[in-house]
Coordinates of C-alpha atoms and ligand atoms in Angstrom, one line a residue:
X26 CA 121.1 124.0 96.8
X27 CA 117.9 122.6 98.5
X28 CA 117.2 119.5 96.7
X29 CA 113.9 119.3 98.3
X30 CA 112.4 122.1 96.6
X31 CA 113.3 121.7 93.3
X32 CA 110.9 122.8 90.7
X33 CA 112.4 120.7 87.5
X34 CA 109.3 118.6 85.5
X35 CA 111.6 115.4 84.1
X36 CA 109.2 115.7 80.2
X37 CA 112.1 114.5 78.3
X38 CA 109.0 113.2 75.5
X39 CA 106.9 116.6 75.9
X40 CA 104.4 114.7 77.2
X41 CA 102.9 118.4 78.4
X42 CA 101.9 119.4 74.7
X43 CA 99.4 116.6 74.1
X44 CA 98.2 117.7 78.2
X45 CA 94.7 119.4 77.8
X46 CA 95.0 123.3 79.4
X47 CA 93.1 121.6 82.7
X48 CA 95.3 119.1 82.9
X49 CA 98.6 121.5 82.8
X50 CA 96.5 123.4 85.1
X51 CA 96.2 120.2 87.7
X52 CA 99.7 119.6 87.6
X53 CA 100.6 123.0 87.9
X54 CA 98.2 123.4 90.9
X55 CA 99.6 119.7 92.5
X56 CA 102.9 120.9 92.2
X57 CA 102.9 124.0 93.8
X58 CA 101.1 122.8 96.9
X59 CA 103.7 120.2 97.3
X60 CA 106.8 122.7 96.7
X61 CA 105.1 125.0 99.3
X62 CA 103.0 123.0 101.3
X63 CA 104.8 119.0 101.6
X64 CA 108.2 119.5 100.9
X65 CA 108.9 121.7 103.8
X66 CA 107.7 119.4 106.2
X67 CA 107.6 115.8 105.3
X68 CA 110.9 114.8 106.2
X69 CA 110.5 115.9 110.1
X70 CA 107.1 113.8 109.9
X71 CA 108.4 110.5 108.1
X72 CA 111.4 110.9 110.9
X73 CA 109.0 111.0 113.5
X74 CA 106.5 108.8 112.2
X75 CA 103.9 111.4 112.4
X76 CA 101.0 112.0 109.6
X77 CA 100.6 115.4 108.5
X78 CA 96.9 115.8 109.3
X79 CA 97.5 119.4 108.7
X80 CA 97.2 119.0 105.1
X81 CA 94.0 117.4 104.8
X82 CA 92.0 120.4 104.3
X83 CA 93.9 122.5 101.6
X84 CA 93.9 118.9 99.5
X85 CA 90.4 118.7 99.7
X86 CA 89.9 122.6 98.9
X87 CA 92.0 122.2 96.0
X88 CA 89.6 119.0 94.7
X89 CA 92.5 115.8 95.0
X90 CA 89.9 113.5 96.6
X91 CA 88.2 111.7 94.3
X92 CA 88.8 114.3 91.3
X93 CA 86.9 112.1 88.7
X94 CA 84.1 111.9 90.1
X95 CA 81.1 114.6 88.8
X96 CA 80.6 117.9 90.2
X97 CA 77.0 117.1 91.6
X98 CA 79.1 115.0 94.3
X99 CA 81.5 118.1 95.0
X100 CA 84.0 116.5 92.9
X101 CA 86.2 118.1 89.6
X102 CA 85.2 115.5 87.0
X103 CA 88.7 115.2 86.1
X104 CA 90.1 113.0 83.3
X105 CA 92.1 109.6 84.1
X106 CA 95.3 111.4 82.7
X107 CA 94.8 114.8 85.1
X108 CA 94.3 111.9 88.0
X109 CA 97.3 110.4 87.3
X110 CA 99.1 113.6 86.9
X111 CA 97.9 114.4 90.6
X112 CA 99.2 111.3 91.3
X113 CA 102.4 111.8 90.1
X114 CA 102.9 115.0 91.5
X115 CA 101.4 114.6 95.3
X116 CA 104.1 111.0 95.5
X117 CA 107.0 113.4 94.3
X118 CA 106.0 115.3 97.7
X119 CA 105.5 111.9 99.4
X120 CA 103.7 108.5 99.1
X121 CA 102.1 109.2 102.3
X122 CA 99.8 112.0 100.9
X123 CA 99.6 109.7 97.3
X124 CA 98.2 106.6 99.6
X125 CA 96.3 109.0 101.2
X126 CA 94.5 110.2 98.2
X127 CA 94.5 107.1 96.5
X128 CA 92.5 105.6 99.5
X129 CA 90.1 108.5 99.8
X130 CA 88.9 108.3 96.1
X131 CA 90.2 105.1 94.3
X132 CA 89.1 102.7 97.1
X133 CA 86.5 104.8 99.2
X134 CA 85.2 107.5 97.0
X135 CA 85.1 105.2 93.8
X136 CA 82.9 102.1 95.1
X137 CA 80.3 104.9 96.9
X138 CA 79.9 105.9 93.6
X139 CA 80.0 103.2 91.1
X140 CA 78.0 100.3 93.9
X141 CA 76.2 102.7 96.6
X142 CA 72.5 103.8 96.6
X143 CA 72.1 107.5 95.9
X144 CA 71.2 108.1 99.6
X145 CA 74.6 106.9 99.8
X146 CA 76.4 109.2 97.6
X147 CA 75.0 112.4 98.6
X148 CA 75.1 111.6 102.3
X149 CA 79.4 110.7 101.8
X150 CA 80.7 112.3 98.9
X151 CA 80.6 115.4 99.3
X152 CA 82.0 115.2 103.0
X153 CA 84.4 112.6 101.4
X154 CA 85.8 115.2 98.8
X155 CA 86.5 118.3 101.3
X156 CA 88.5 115.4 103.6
X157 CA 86.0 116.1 106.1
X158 CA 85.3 112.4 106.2
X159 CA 88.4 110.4 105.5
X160 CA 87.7 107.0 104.4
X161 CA 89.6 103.5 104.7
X162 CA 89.4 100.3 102.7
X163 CA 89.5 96.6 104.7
X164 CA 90.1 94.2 102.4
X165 CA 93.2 92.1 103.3
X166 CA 93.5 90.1 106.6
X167 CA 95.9 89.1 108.6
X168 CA 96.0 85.5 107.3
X169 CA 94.9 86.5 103.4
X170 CA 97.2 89.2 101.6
X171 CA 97.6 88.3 98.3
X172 CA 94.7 85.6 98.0
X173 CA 91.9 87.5 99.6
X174 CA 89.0 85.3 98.1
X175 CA 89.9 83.7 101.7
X176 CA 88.8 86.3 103.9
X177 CA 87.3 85.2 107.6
X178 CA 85.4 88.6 108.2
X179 CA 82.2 87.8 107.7
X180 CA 78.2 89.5 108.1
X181 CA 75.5 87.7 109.2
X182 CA 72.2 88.9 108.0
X183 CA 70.0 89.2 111.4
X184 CA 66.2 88.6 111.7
X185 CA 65.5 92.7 111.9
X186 CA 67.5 92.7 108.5
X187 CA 70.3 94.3 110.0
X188 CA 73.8 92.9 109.2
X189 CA 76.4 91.6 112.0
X190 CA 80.2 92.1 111.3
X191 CA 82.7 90.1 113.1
X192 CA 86.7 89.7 112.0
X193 CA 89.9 91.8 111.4
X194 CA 91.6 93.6 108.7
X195 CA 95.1 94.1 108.6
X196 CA 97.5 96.6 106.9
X197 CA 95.0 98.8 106.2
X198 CA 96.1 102.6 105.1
X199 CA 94.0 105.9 107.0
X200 CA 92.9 103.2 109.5
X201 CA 93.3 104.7 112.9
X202 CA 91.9 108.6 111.5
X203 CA 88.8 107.4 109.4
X204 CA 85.4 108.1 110.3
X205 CA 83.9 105.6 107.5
X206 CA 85.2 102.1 107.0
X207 CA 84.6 100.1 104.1
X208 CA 84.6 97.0 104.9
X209 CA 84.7 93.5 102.8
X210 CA 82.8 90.9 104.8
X211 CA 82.4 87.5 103.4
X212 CA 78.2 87.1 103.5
X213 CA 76.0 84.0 102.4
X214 CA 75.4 85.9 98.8
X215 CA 79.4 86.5 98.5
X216 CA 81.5 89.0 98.9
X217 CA 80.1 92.4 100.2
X218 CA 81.3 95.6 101.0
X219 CA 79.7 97.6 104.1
X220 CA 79.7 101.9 104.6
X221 CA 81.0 101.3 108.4
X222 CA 81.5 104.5 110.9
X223 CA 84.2 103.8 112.7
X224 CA 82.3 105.2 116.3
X225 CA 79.8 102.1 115.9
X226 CA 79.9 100.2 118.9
X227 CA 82.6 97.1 118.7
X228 CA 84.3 98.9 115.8
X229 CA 88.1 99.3 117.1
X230 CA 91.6 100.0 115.4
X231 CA 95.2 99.5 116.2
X232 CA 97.8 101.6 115.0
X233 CA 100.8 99.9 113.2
X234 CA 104.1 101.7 114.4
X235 CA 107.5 101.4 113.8
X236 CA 107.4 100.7 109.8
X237 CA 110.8 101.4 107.6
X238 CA 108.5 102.8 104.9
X239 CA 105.7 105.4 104.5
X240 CA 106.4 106.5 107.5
X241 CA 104.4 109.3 107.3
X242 CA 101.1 107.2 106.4
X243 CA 98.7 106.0 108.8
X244 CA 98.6 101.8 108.7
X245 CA 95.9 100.4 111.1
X246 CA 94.8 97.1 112.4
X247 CA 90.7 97.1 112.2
X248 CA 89.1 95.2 115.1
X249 CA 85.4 94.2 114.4
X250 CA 83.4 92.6 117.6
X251 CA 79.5 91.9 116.7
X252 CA 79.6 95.5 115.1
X253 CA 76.0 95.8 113.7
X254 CA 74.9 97.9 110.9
X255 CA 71.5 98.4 108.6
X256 CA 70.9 97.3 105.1
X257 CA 71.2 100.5 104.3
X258 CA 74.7 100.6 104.8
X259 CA 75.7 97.8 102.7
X260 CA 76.8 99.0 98.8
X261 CA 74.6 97.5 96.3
X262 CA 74.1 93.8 94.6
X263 CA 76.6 94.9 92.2
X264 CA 79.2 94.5 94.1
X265 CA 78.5 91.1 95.2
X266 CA 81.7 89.0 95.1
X267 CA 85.2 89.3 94.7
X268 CA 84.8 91.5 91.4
X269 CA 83.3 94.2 93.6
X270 CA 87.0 95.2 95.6
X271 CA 89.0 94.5 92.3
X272 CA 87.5 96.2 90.1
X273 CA 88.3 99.6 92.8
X274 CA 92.2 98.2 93.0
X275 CA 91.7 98.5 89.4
X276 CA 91.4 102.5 89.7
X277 CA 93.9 102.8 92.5
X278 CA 96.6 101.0 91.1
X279 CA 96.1 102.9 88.1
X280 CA 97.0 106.3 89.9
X281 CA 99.8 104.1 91.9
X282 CA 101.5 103.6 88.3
X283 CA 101.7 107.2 87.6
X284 CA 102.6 108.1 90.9
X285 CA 105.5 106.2 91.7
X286 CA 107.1 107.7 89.1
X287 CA 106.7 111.4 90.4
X288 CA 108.9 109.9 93.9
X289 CA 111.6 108.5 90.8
X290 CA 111.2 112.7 89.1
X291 CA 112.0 113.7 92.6
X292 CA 114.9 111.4 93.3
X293 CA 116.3 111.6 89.6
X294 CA 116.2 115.6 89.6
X295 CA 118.5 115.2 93.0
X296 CA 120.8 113.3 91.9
X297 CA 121.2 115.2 88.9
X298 CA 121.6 118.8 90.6
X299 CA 124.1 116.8 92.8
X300 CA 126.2 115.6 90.2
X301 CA 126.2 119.1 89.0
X302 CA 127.4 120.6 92.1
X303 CA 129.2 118.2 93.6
X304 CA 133.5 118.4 93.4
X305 CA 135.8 115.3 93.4
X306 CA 139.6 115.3 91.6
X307 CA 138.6 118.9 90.6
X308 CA 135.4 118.2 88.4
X309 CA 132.2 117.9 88.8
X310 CA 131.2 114.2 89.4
X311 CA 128.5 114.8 86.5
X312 CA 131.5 114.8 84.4
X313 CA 132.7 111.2 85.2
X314 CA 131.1 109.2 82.6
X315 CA 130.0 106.3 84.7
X316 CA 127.8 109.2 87.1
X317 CA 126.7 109.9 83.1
X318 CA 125.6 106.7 82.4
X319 CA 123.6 106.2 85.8
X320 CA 121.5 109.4 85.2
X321 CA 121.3 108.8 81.4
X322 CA 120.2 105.3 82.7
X323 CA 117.5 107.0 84.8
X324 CA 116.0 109.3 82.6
X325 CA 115.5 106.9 79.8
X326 CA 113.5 104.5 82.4
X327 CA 111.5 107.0 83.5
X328 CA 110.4 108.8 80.3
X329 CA 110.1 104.8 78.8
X330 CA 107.3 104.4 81.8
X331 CA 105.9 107.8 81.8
X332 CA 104.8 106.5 78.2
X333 CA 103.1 104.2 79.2
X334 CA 101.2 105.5 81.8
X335 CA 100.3 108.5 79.6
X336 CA 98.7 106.3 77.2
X337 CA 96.8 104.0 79.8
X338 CA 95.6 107.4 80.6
X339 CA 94.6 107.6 76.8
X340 CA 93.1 104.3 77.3
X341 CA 91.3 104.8 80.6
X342 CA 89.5 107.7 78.9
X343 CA 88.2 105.4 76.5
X344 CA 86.6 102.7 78.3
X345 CA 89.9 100.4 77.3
X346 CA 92.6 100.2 80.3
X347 CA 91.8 96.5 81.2
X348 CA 93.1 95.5 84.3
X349 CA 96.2 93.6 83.1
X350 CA 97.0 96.9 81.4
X351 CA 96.7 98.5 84.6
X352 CA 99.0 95.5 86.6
X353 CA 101.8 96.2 83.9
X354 CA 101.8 99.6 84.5
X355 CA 101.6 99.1 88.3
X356 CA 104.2 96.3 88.0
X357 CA 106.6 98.5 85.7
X358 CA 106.0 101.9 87.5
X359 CA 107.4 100.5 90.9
X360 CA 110.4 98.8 89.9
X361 CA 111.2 100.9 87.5
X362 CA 111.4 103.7 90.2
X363 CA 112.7 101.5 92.8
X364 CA 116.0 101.2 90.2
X365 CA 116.0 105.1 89.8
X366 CA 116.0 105.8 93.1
X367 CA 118.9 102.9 93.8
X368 CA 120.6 104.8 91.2
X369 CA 120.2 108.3 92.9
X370 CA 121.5 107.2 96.6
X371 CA 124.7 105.7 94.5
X372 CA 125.2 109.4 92.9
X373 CA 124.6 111.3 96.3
X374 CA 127.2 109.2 97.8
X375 CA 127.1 109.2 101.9
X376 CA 124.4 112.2 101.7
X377 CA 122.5 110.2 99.7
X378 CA 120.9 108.2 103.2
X379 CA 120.5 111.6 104.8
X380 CA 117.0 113.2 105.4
X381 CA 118.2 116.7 103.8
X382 CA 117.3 114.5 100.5
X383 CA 115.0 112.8 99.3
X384 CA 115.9 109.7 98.2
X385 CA 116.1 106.9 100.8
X386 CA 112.6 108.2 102.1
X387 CA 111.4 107.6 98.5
X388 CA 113.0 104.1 98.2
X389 CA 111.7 103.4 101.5
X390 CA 108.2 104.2 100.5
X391 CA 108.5 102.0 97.4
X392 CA 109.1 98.5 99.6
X393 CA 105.4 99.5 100.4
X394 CA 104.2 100.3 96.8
X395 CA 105.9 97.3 96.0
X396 CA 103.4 94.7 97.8
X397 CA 99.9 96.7 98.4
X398 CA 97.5 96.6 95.8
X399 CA 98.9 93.7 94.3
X400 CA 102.9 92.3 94.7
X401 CA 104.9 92.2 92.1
X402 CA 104.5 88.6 91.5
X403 CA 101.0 88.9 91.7
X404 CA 100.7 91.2 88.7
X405 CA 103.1 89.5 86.7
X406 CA 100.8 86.2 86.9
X407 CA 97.7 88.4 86.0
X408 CA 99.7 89.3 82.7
X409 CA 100.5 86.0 83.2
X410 CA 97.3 84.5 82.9
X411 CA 96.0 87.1 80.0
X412 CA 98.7 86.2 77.5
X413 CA 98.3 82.5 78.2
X414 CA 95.1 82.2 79.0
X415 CA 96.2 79.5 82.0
X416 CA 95.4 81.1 85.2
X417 CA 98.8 80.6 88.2
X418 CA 96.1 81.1 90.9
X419 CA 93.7 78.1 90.6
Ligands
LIG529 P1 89.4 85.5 90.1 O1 88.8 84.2 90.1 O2 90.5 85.8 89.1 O3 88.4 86.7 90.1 C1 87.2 86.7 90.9 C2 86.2 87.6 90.2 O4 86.7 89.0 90.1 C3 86.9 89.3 88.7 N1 88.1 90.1 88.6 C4 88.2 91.4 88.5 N2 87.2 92.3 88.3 C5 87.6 93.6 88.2 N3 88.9 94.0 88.2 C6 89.9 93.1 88.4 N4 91.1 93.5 88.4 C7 89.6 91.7 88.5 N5 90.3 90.6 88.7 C8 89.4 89.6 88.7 C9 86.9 88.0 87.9 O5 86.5 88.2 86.6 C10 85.9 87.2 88.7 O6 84.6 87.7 88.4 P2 83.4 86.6 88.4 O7 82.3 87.4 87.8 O8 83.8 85.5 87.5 O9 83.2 86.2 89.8 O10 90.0 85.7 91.6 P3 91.2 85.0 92.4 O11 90.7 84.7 93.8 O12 91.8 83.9 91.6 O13 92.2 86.2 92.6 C11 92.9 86.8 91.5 C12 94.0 87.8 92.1 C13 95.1 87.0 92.8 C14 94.5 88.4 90.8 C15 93.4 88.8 93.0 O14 92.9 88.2 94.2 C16 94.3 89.9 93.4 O15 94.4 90.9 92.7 N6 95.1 89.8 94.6 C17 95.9 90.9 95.1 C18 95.2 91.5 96.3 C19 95.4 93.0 96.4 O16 95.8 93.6 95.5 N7 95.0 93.5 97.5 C20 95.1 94.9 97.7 C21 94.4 95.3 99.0 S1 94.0 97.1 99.1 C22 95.5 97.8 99.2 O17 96.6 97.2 99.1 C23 95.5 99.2 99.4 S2 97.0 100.0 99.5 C24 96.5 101.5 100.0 C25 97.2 102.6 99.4 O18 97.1 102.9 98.2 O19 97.7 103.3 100.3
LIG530 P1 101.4 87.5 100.9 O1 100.1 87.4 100.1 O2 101.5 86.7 102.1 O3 102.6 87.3 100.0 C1 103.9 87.0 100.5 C2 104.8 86.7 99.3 O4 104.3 85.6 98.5 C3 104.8 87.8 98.2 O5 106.1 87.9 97.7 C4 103.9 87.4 97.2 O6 104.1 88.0 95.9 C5 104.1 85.9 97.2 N1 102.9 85.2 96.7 C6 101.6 85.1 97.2 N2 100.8 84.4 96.4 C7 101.6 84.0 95.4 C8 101.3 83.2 94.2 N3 100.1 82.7 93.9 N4 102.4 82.9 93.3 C9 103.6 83.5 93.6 N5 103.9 84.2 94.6 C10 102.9 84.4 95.5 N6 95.3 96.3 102.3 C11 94.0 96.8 102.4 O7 93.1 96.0 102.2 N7 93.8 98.1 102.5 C12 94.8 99.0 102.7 O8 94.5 100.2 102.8 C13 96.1 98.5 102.7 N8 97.2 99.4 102.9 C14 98.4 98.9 103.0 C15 99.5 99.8 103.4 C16 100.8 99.3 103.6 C17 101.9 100.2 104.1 C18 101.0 97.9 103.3 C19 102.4 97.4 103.4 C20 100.0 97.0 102.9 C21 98.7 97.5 102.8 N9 97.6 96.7 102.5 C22 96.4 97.1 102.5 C23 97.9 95.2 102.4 C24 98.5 94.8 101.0 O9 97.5 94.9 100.0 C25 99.0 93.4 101.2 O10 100.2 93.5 102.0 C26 99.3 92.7 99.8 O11 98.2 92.4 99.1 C27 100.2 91.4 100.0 O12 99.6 90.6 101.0 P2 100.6 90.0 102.2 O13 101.4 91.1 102.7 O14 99.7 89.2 103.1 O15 101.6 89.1 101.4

């Protein structure tokens, strides 16, 4: 058997009936092109710590950059639950491609839309959505992660009106292959975000190498030296403050809860084939009932979280997914796949840290998903703070 191209949907609920026809379509579509397109290849490039640039165009043929956004913009006009559907589908190729995505229309796509002028959208959207432009998002520094109210970037607005840029950003996903930076600079209004092309003059970046986890993802440091840019450039007052960057984690850690749990699918629908096929003292090891209890274990987590992202989908779609609904799901999504895919290496035995499957890559990737867009700890005190009402943070 390859375990790497197996076409089992884990629906235990029959989630799919209450899917919309376009959103079985979108998940059909997502799934194919990582059966035929992702799975093939991804292991070689998380081994080699290569991205697979090659896939850019066919995602953005097939409309997985920034799907919700309206068709005037060269977008789908998707609903939250078909997003998080491709979500779920493009991590259960890799988390690479997910972060990828996520960047390109939760945290560039998204805030071009919701805080840019329209001279804005139409010039990067469309570009944006065929991955002709990819896009990055500089928010956390090296010295402010979790607390980036602290950030030392900052833009000083010059006599001509133009703005000057100086600081770093760290960690930051697409980094080193983005034309367009958006860039969170502290200013003397607040917190702004700026449209910057990353060929501007004092604009540099610094690849991250040698990471354990999403390997296959692109992690730059951003270097900015007096870069200058024009007023025109800069997303609008509404974005003024820290509100402006949360409120897009809001949509990418959204599509980060569902997707998380299409790397758990992957890992769980492995380790059951395995335990299927595999022989000790004569039987099947699926047959032992501890290797029972592990995948029973498994399959019960995962269709208890796919419930709740399918209905913060529901709520999304109504105007009603706060964001300490979102940092639950977030928050529940990634452990609760971390423990799957714990429970998958166990049942794989020694094969289980082999590239030939699936699941260490996975688990890897989810030390990552772990602490962007939030840690654990972090969304636990914003659930924290809205049952309480007593904020952890100041
Ligand atoms: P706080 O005082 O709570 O809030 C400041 C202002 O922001 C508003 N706000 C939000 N607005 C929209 N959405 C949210 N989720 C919001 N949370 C807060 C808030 O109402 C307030 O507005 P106003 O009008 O009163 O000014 O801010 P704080 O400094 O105490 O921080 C709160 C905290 C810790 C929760 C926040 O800083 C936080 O979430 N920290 C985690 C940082 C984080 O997640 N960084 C992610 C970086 S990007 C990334 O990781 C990309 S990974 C890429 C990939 O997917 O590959
Ligand atoms: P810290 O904030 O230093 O946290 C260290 C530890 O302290 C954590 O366990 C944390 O939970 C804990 N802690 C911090 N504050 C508190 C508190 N108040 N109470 C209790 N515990 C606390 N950022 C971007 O802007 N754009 C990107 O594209 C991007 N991509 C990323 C890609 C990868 C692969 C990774 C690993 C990170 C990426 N990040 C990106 C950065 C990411 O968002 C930060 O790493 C994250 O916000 C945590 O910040 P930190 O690593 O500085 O940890």
């Amino acid at each position: 058997m390859n375990a790497d191209t197996s076409p089992h949907l884990t629906d235990f609920l029959d989630i799919e009936a209450d899917l919309s026809d376009e959103e079985r379509l979108v998940r059909q579509t997502a799934r194919e092109f990582v059966n035929e397109k992702v799975l093939p290849v991804i292991d070689a490039h998380a081994q080699t710590e290569s991205f697979p640039a090659q896939l850019i165009p066919p995602m953005g043929e097939l409309g997985f950059f920034g799907p919700t956004l309206p068709a005037r913009y060269g977008c789908a006009g998707l609903s939250a639950t078909g997003y998080g559907l491709l979500m779920y589908e493009l991590e259960r190729g890799d988390s690479a491609l997910r972060s990828l995505a996520s960047v390109q229309g939760s945290l560039v796509m998204y805030p071009i839309y919701a805080y840019g002028s329209e001279q804005q959208k139409e010039r990067w959207l469309p570009r944006l959505a065929t991955g002709e432009v990819i896009g990055c998002f500089g928010l956390t520094e090296p010295d402010f992660g979790s607390n980036p109210s602290g950030m030392r970037t900052r833009a000083v607005r010059q006599n001509d009106g133009s703005w000057l840029i100086n600081g770093a950003k760290m960690w930051i996903t697409n980094g080193s292959i983005a034309q367009l930076a958006l860039i969170w600079a502290r200013t003397e209004e607040g917190i702004r975000g700026f449209l910057v092309e990353t060929d501007t003059p004092g604009f540099s970046t610094v690849r991250m190498k040698n990471k354990w986890s999403l390997r296959a993802s692109v992690t730059s440091e951003l270097v900015l030296n007096n870069v200058v840019v024009d007023e025109e450039q800069s997303l609008l007052a509404g974005a003024v403050g820290l509100k402006g960057p949360l409120s897009c984690l809001n949509q990418a850690r959204y599509g980060i809860a569902w997707g998380v749990l299409g790397g758990a699918e992957h890992c769980y629908q492995t380790a059951l084939a395995y335990a299927g096929e595999r022989v000790q003292f004569d039987r099947p090891i699926g047959s032992f009932q501890l290797q029972q209890k592990k995948l029973v274990e498994m399959v019960t987590a995962l269709t208890t979280a796919q419930l709740l992202v399918f209905q913060l989908g529901r709520l999304k779609e109504r105007g009603a997914a706060t964001a300490a609904r979102i940092s639950m799901a977030k928050m529940n999504s990634v452990a609760t796949a971390l423990a799957i895919c714990r429970n998958a290496r166990t049942i794989l035995g020694a094969n289980g840290i082999m590239g030939e499957y699936p699941v260490m890559r996975h688990a890897a990737n989810l030390e990552s998903v772990l602490t962007y867009e939030g840690t654990h700890d972090i969304h636990e005190l914003i659930i924290g703070q809205e049952i309480t009402g007593l904020s952890a943070f100041r």
